[in-house]
mmCIF file of C-alpha atoms and ligand atoms in Angstrom:
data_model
loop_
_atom_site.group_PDB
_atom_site.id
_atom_site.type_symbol
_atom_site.label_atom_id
_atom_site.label_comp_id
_atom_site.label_asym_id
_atom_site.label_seq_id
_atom_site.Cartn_x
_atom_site.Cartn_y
_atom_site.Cartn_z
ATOM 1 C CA UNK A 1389 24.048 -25.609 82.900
ATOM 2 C CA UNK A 1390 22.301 -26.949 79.939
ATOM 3 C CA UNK A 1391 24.384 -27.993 76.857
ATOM 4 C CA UNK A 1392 21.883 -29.365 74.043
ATOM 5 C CA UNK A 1393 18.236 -29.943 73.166
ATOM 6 C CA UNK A 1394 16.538 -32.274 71.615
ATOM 7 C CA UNK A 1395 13.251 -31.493 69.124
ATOM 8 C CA UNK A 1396 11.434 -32.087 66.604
ATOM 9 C CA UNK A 1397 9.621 -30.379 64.117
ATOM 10 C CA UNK A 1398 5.809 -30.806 63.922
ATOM 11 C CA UNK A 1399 4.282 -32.645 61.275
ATOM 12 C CA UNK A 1400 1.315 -31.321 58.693
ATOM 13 C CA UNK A 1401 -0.431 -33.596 60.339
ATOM 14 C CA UNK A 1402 0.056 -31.817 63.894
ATOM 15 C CA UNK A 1403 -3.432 -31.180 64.611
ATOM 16 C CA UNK A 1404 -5.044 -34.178 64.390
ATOM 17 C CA UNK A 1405 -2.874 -34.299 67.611
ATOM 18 C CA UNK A 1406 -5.066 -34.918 70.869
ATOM 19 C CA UNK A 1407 -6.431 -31.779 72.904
ATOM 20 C CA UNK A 1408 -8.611 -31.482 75.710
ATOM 21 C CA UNK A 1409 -9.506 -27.521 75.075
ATOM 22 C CA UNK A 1410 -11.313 -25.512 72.718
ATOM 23 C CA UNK A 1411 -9.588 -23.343 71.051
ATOM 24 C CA UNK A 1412 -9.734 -24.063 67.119
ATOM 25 C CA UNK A 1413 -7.800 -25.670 65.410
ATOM 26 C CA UNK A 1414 -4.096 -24.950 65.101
ATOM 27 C CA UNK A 1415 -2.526 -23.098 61.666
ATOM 28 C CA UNK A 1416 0.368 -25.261 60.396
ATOM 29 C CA UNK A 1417 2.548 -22.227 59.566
ATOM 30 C CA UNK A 1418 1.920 -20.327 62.240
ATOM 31 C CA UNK A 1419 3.126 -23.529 64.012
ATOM 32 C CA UNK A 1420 5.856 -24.010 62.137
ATOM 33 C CA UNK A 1421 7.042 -20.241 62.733
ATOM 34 C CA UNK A 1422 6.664 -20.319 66.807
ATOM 35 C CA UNK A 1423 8.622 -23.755 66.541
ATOM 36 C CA UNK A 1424 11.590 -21.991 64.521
ATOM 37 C CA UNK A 1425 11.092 -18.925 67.298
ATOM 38 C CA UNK A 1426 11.235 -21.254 69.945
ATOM 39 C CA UNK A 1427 14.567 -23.213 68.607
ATOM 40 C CA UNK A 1428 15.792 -19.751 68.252
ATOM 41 C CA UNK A 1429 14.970 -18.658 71.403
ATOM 42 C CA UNK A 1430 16.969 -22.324 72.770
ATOM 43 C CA UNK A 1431 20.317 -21.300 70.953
ATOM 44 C CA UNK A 1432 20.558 -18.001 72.596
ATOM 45 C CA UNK A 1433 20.267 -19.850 75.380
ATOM 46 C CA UNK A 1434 23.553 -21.276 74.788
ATOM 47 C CA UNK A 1435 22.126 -24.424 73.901
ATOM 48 C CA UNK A 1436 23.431 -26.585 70.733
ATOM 49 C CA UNK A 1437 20.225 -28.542 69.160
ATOM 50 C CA UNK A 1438 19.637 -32.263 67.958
ATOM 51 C CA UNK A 1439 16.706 -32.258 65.652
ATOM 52 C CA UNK A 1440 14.891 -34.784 64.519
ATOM 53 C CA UNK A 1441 13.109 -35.145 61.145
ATOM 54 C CA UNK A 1442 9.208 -34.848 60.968
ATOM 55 C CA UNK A 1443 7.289 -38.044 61.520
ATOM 56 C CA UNK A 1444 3.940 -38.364 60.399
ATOM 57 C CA UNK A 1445 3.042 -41.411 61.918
ATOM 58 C CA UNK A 1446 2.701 -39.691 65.158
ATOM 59 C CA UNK A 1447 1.001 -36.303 64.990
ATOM 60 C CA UNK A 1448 2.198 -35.193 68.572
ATOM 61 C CA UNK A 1449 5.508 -36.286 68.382
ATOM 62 C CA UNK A 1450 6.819 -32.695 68.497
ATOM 63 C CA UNK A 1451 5.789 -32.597 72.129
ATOM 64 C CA UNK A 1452 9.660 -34.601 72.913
ATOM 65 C CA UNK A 1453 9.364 -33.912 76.690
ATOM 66 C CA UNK A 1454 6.651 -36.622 77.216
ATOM 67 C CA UNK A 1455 8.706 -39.565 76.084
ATOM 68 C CA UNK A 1456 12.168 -39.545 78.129
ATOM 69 C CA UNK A 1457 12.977 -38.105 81.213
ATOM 70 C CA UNK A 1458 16.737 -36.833 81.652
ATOM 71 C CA UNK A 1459 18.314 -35.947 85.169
ATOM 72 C CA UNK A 1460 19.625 -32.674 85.481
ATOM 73 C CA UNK A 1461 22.835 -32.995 87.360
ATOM 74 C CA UNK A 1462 23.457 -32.510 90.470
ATOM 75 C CA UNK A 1463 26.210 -31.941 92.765
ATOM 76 C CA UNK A 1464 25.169 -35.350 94.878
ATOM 77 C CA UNK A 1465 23.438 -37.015 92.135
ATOM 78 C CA UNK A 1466 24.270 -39.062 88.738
ATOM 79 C CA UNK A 1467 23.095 -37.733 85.409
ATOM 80 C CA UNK A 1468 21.023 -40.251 83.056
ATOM 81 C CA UNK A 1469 17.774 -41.219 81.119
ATOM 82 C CA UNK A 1470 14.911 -43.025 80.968
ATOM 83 C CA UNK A 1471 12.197 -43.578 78.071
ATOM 84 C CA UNK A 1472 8.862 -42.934 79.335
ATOM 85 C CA UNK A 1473 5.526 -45.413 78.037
ATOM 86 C CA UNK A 1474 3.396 -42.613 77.323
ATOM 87 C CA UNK A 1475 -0.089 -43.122 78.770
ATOM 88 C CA UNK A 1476 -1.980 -42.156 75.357
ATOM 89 C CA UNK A 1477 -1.866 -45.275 73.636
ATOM 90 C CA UNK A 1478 -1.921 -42.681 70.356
ATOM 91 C CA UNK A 1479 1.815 -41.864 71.693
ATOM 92 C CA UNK A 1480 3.209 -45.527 72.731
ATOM 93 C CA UNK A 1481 5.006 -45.395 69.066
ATOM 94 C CA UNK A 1482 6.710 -42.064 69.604
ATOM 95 C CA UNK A 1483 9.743 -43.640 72.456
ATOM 96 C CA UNK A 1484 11.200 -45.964 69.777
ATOM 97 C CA UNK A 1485 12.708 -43.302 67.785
ATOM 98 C CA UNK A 1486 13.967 -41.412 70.952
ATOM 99 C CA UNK A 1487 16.080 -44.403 71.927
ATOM 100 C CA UNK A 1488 19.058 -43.921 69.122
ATOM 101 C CA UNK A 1489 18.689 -40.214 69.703
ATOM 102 C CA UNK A 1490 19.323 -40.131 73.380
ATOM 103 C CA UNK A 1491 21.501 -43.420 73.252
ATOM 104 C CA UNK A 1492 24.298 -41.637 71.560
ATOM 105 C CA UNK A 1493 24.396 -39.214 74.904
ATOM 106 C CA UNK A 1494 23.371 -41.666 77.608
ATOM 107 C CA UNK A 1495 24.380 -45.266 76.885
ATOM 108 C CA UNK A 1496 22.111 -46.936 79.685
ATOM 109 C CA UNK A 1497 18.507 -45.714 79.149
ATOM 110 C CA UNK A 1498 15.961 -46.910 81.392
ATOM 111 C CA UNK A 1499 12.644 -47.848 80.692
ATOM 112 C CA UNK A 1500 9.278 -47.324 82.000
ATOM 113 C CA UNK A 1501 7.438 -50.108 81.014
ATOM 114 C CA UNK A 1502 3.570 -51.575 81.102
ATOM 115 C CA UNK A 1503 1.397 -51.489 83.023
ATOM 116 C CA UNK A 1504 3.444 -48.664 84.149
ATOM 117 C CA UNK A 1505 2.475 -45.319 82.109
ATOM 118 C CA UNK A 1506 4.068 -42.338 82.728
ATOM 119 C CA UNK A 1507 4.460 -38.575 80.323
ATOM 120 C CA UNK A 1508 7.775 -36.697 81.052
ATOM 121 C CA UNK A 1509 4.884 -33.726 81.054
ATOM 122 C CA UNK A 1510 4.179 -35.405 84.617
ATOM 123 C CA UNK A 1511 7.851 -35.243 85.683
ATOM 124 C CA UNK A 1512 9.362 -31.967 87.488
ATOM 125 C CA UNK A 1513 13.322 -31.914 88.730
ATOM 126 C CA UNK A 1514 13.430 -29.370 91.836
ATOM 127 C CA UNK A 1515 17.386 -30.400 92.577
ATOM 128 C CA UNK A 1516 17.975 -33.739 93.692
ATOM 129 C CA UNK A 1517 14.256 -34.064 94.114
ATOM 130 C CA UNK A 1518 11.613 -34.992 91.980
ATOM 131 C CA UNK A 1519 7.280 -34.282 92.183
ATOM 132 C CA UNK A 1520 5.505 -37.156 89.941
ATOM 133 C CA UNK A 1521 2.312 -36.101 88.831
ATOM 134 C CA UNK A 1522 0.099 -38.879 88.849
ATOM 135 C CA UNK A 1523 -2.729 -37.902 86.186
ATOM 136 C CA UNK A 1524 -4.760 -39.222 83.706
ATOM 137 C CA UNK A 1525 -1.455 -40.174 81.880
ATOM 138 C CA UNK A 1526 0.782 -41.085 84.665
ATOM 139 C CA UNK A 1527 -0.857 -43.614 86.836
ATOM 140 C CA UNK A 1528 1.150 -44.946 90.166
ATOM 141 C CA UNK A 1529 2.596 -48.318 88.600
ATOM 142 C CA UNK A 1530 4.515 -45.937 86.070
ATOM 143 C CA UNK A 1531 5.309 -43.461 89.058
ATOM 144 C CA UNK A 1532 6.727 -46.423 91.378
ATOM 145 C CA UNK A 1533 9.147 -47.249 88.519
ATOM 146 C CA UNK A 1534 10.370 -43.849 88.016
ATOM 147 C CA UNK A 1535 10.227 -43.345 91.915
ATOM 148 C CA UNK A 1536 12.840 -46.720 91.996
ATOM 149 C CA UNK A 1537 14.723 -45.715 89.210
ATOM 150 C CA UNK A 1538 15.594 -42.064 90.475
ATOM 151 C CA UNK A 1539 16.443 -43.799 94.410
ATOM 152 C CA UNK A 1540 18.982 -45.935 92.533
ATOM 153 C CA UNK A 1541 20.311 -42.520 90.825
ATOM 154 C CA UNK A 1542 20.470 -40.795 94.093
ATOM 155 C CA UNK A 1543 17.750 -38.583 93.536
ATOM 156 C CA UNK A 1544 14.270 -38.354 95.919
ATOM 157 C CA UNK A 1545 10.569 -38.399 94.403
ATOM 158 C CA UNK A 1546 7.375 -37.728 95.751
ATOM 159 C CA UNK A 1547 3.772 -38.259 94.424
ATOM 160 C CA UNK A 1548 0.873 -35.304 93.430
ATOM 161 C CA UNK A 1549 -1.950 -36.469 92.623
ATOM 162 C CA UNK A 1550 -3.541 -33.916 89.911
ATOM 163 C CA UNK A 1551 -6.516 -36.420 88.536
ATOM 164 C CA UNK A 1552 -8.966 -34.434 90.112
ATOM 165 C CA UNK A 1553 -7.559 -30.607 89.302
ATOM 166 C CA UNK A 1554 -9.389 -29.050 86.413
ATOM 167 C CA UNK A 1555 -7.883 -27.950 83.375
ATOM 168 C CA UNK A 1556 -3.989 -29.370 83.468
ATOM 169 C CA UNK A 1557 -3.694 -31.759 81.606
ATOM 170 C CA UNK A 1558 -0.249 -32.843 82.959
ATOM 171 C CA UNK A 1559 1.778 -31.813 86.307
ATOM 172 C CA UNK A 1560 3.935 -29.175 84.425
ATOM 173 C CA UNK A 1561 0.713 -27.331 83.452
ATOM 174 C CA UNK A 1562 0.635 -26.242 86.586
ATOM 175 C CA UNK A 1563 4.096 -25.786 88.253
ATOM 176 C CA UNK A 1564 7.758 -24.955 86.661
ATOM 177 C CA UNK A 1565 10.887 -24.782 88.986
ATOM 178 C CA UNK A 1566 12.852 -21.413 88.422
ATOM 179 C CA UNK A 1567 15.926 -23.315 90.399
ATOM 180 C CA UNK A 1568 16.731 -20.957 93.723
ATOM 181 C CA UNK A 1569 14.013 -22.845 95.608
ATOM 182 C CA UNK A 1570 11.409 -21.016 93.781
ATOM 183 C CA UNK A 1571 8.320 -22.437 92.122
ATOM 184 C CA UNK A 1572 5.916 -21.228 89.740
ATOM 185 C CA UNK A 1573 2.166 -22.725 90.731
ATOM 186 C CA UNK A 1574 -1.424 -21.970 89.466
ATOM 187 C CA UNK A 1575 -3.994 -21.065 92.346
ATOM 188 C CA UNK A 1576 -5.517 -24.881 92.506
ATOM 189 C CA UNK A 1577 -1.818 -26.116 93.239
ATOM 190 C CA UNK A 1578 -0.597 -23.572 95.151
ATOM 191 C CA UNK A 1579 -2.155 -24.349 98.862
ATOM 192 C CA UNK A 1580 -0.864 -28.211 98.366
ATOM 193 C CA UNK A 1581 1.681 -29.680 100.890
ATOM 194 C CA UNK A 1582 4.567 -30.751 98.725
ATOM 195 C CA UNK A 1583 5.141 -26.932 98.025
ATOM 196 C CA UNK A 1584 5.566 -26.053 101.399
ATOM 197 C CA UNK A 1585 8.761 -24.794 102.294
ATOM 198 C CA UNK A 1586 9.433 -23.744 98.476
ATOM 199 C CA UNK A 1587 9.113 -19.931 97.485
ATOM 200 C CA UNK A 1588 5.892 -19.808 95.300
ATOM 201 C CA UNK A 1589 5.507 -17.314 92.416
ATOM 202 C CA UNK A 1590 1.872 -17.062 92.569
ATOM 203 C CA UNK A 1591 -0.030 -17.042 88.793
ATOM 204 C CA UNK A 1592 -2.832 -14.830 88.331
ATOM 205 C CA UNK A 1593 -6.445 -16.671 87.701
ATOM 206 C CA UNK A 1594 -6.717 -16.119 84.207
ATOM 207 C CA UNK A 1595 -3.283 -16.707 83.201
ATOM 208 C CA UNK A 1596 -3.237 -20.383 84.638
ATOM 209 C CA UNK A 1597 -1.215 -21.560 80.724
ATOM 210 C CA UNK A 1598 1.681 -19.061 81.566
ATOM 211 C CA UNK A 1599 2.394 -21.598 84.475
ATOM 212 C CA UNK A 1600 3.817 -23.939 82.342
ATOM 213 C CA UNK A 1601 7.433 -21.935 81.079
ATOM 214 C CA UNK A 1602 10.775 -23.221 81.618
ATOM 215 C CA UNK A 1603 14.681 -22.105 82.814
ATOM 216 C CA UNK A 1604 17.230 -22.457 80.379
ATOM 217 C CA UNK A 1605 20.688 -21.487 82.251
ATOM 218 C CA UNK A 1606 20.343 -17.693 82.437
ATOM 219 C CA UNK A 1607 17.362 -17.571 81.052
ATOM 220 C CA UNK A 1608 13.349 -17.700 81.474
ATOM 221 C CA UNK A 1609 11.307 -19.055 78.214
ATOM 222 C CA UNK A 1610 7.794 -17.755 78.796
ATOM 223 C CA UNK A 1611 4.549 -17.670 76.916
ATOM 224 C CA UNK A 1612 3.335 -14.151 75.190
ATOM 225 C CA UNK A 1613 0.187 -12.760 76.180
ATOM 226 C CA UNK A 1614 0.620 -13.150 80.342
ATOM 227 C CA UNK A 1615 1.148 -9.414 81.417
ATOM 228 C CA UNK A 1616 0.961 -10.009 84.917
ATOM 229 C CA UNK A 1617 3.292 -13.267 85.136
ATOM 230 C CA UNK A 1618 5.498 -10.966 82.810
ATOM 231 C CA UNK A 1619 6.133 -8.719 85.365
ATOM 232 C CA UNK A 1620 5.954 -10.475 88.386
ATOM 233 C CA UNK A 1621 9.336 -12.370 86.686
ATOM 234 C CA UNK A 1622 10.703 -9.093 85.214
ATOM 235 C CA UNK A 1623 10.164 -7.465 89.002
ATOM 236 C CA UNK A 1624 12.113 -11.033 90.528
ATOM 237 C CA UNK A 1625 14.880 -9.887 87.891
ATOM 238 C CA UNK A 1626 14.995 -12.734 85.467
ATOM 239 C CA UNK A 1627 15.907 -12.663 81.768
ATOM 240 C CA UNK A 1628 12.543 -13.286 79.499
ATOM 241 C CA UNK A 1629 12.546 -14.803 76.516
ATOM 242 C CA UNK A 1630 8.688 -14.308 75.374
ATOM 243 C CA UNK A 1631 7.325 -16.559 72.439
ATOM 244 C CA UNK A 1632 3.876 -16.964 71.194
ATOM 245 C CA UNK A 1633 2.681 -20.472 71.554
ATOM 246 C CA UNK A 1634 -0.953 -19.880 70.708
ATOM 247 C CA UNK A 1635 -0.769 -22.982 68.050
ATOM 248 C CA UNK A 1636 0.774 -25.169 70.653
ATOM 249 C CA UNK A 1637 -1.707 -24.309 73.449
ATOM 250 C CA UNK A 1638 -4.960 -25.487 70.977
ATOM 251 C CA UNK A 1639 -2.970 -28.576 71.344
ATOM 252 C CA UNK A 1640 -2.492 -28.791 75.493
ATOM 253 C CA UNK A 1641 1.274 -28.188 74.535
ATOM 254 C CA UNK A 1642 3.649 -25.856 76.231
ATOM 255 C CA UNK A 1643 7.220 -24.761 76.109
ATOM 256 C CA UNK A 1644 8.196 -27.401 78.214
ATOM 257 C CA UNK A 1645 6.828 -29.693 76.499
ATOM 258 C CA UNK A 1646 9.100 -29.289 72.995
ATOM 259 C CA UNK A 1647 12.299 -30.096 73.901
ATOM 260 C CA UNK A 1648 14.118 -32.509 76.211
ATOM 261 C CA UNK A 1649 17.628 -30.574 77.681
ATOM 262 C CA UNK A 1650 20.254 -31.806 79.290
HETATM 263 C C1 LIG B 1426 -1.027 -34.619 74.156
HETATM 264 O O1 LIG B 1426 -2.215 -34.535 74.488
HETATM 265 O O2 LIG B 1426 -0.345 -35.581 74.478
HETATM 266 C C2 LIG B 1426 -0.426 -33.524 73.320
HETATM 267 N N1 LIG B 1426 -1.397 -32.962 72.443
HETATM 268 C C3 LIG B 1426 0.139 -32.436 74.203
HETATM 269 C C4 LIG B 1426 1.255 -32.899 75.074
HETATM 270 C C5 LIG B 1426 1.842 -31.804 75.888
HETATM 271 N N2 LIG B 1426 2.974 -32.268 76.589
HETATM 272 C C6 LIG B 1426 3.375 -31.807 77.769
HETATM 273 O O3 LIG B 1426 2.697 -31.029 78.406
HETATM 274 N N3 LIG B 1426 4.498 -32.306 78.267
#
């Protein structure tokens, strides 16, 4: 079960944020309202929220995931954190101001640390296992220090190498764990070894961004506008929470990508 959330309000400055698609550029208040929806959508999830203030300095610094990466308990394994080094060098700034905000809850962070680079967008808990994405972002000296750092934690890692799949820009653009041994993969991901012996939930060509949605204890945060994902999680019974993250997606972000829970 997940107890809080940590996020942060984007800035006015949010889209001169980096993006790698083409999809105009993203309306400030229309941002602003899906972020509300979306913090909304976290406390009926039974989640309690620590928000931090707007900064400026760093016009993607509402995408929290990318800069820590916290352990989701496990029966076998230890809880904890560790503070990423983002690999966009537009981003290195944004971990200093995470460290008093997660320190309060986790008193020994780790730290990821050059030449090692590694985004928490990379990172994706499947129960006492972990798949690193190794992208443009994440490159294998960063992934070797996580890898290390989860062993000592009790936890198992493995390596997918996503540098050469088009259009995710991180790991989690492509898969989300549902728990229950089921995983959500696009098409280009979905034939790849480390996902054998995992139930897939297939998404349709097309709807490739709906891939990236996350589950908060009893429920399933999705994006709007993915009919067929919609129902293919409606049919597997889960609770939907549906929220429009058009603004977000002209920025490569998802809903994964705005809050770090624990
Ligand atoms: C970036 O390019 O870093 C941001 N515009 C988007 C980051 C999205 N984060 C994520 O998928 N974890």
């Amino acid at each position: 079960m997940f107890t809080r959330a940590i996020t942060r309000i984007p800035g006015s400055n949010f889209a001169d944020g980096l993006t790698t698609v083409d999809l105009g550029i993203p309306d400030y208040p229309k941002a602003l309202f899906e972020h509300a929806s979306y913090l909304q959508a976290l406390k009926q999830c039974g989640l309690t929220l620590v928000e931090l203030p707007v900064d400026h300095r760093f016009p993607d610094s509402t995408f929290v995931e990318d800069t820590a990466i916290l352990l989701e308990e496990t029966p076998q394994c230890q809880p904890g954190a560790i503070l990423t080094n983002p690999g966009a060098k537009s981003r290195s700034g944004e971990v200093a101001s995470m460290q008093p905000a997660l320190g309060q809850f986790f008193p020994e962070l780790g730290k990821i640390i050059a030449p090692g680079s590694l985004d928490g967008g990379d990172i994706c808990q499947v129960g006492s296992h972990f798949f690193i994405g190794i992208s443009l972002r994440t490159n294998e000296d960063g992934a070797w220090q996580l890898a290390a750092w989860l062993s000592d934690k009790g936890f198992t890692s493995s390596f997918i190498d996503i540098r050469a799949v088009t259009g995710i820009l991180h790991l989690k653009s492509g898969i989300s764990y549902l728990g229950d041994n089921r995983l959500v993969v696009i098409e280009s991901l979905a034939s790849h070894p480390a996902f054998f012996g995992y139930e897939l939930v297939h998404v349709a060509p097309g709807e490739d961004y709906a891939a990236n949605c996350i589950r908060v204890n009893q429920h399933v945060l999705i994006a709007a506008g993915f009919p067929k994902f919609e129902a293919d999680l409606r049919a597997l019974g889960y609770n939907l929470l549906v929220l429009d993250m058009s603004e977000f997606q002209k920025m490569d972000g998802g809903l994964s990508c705005l809050s770090l829970r624990f």
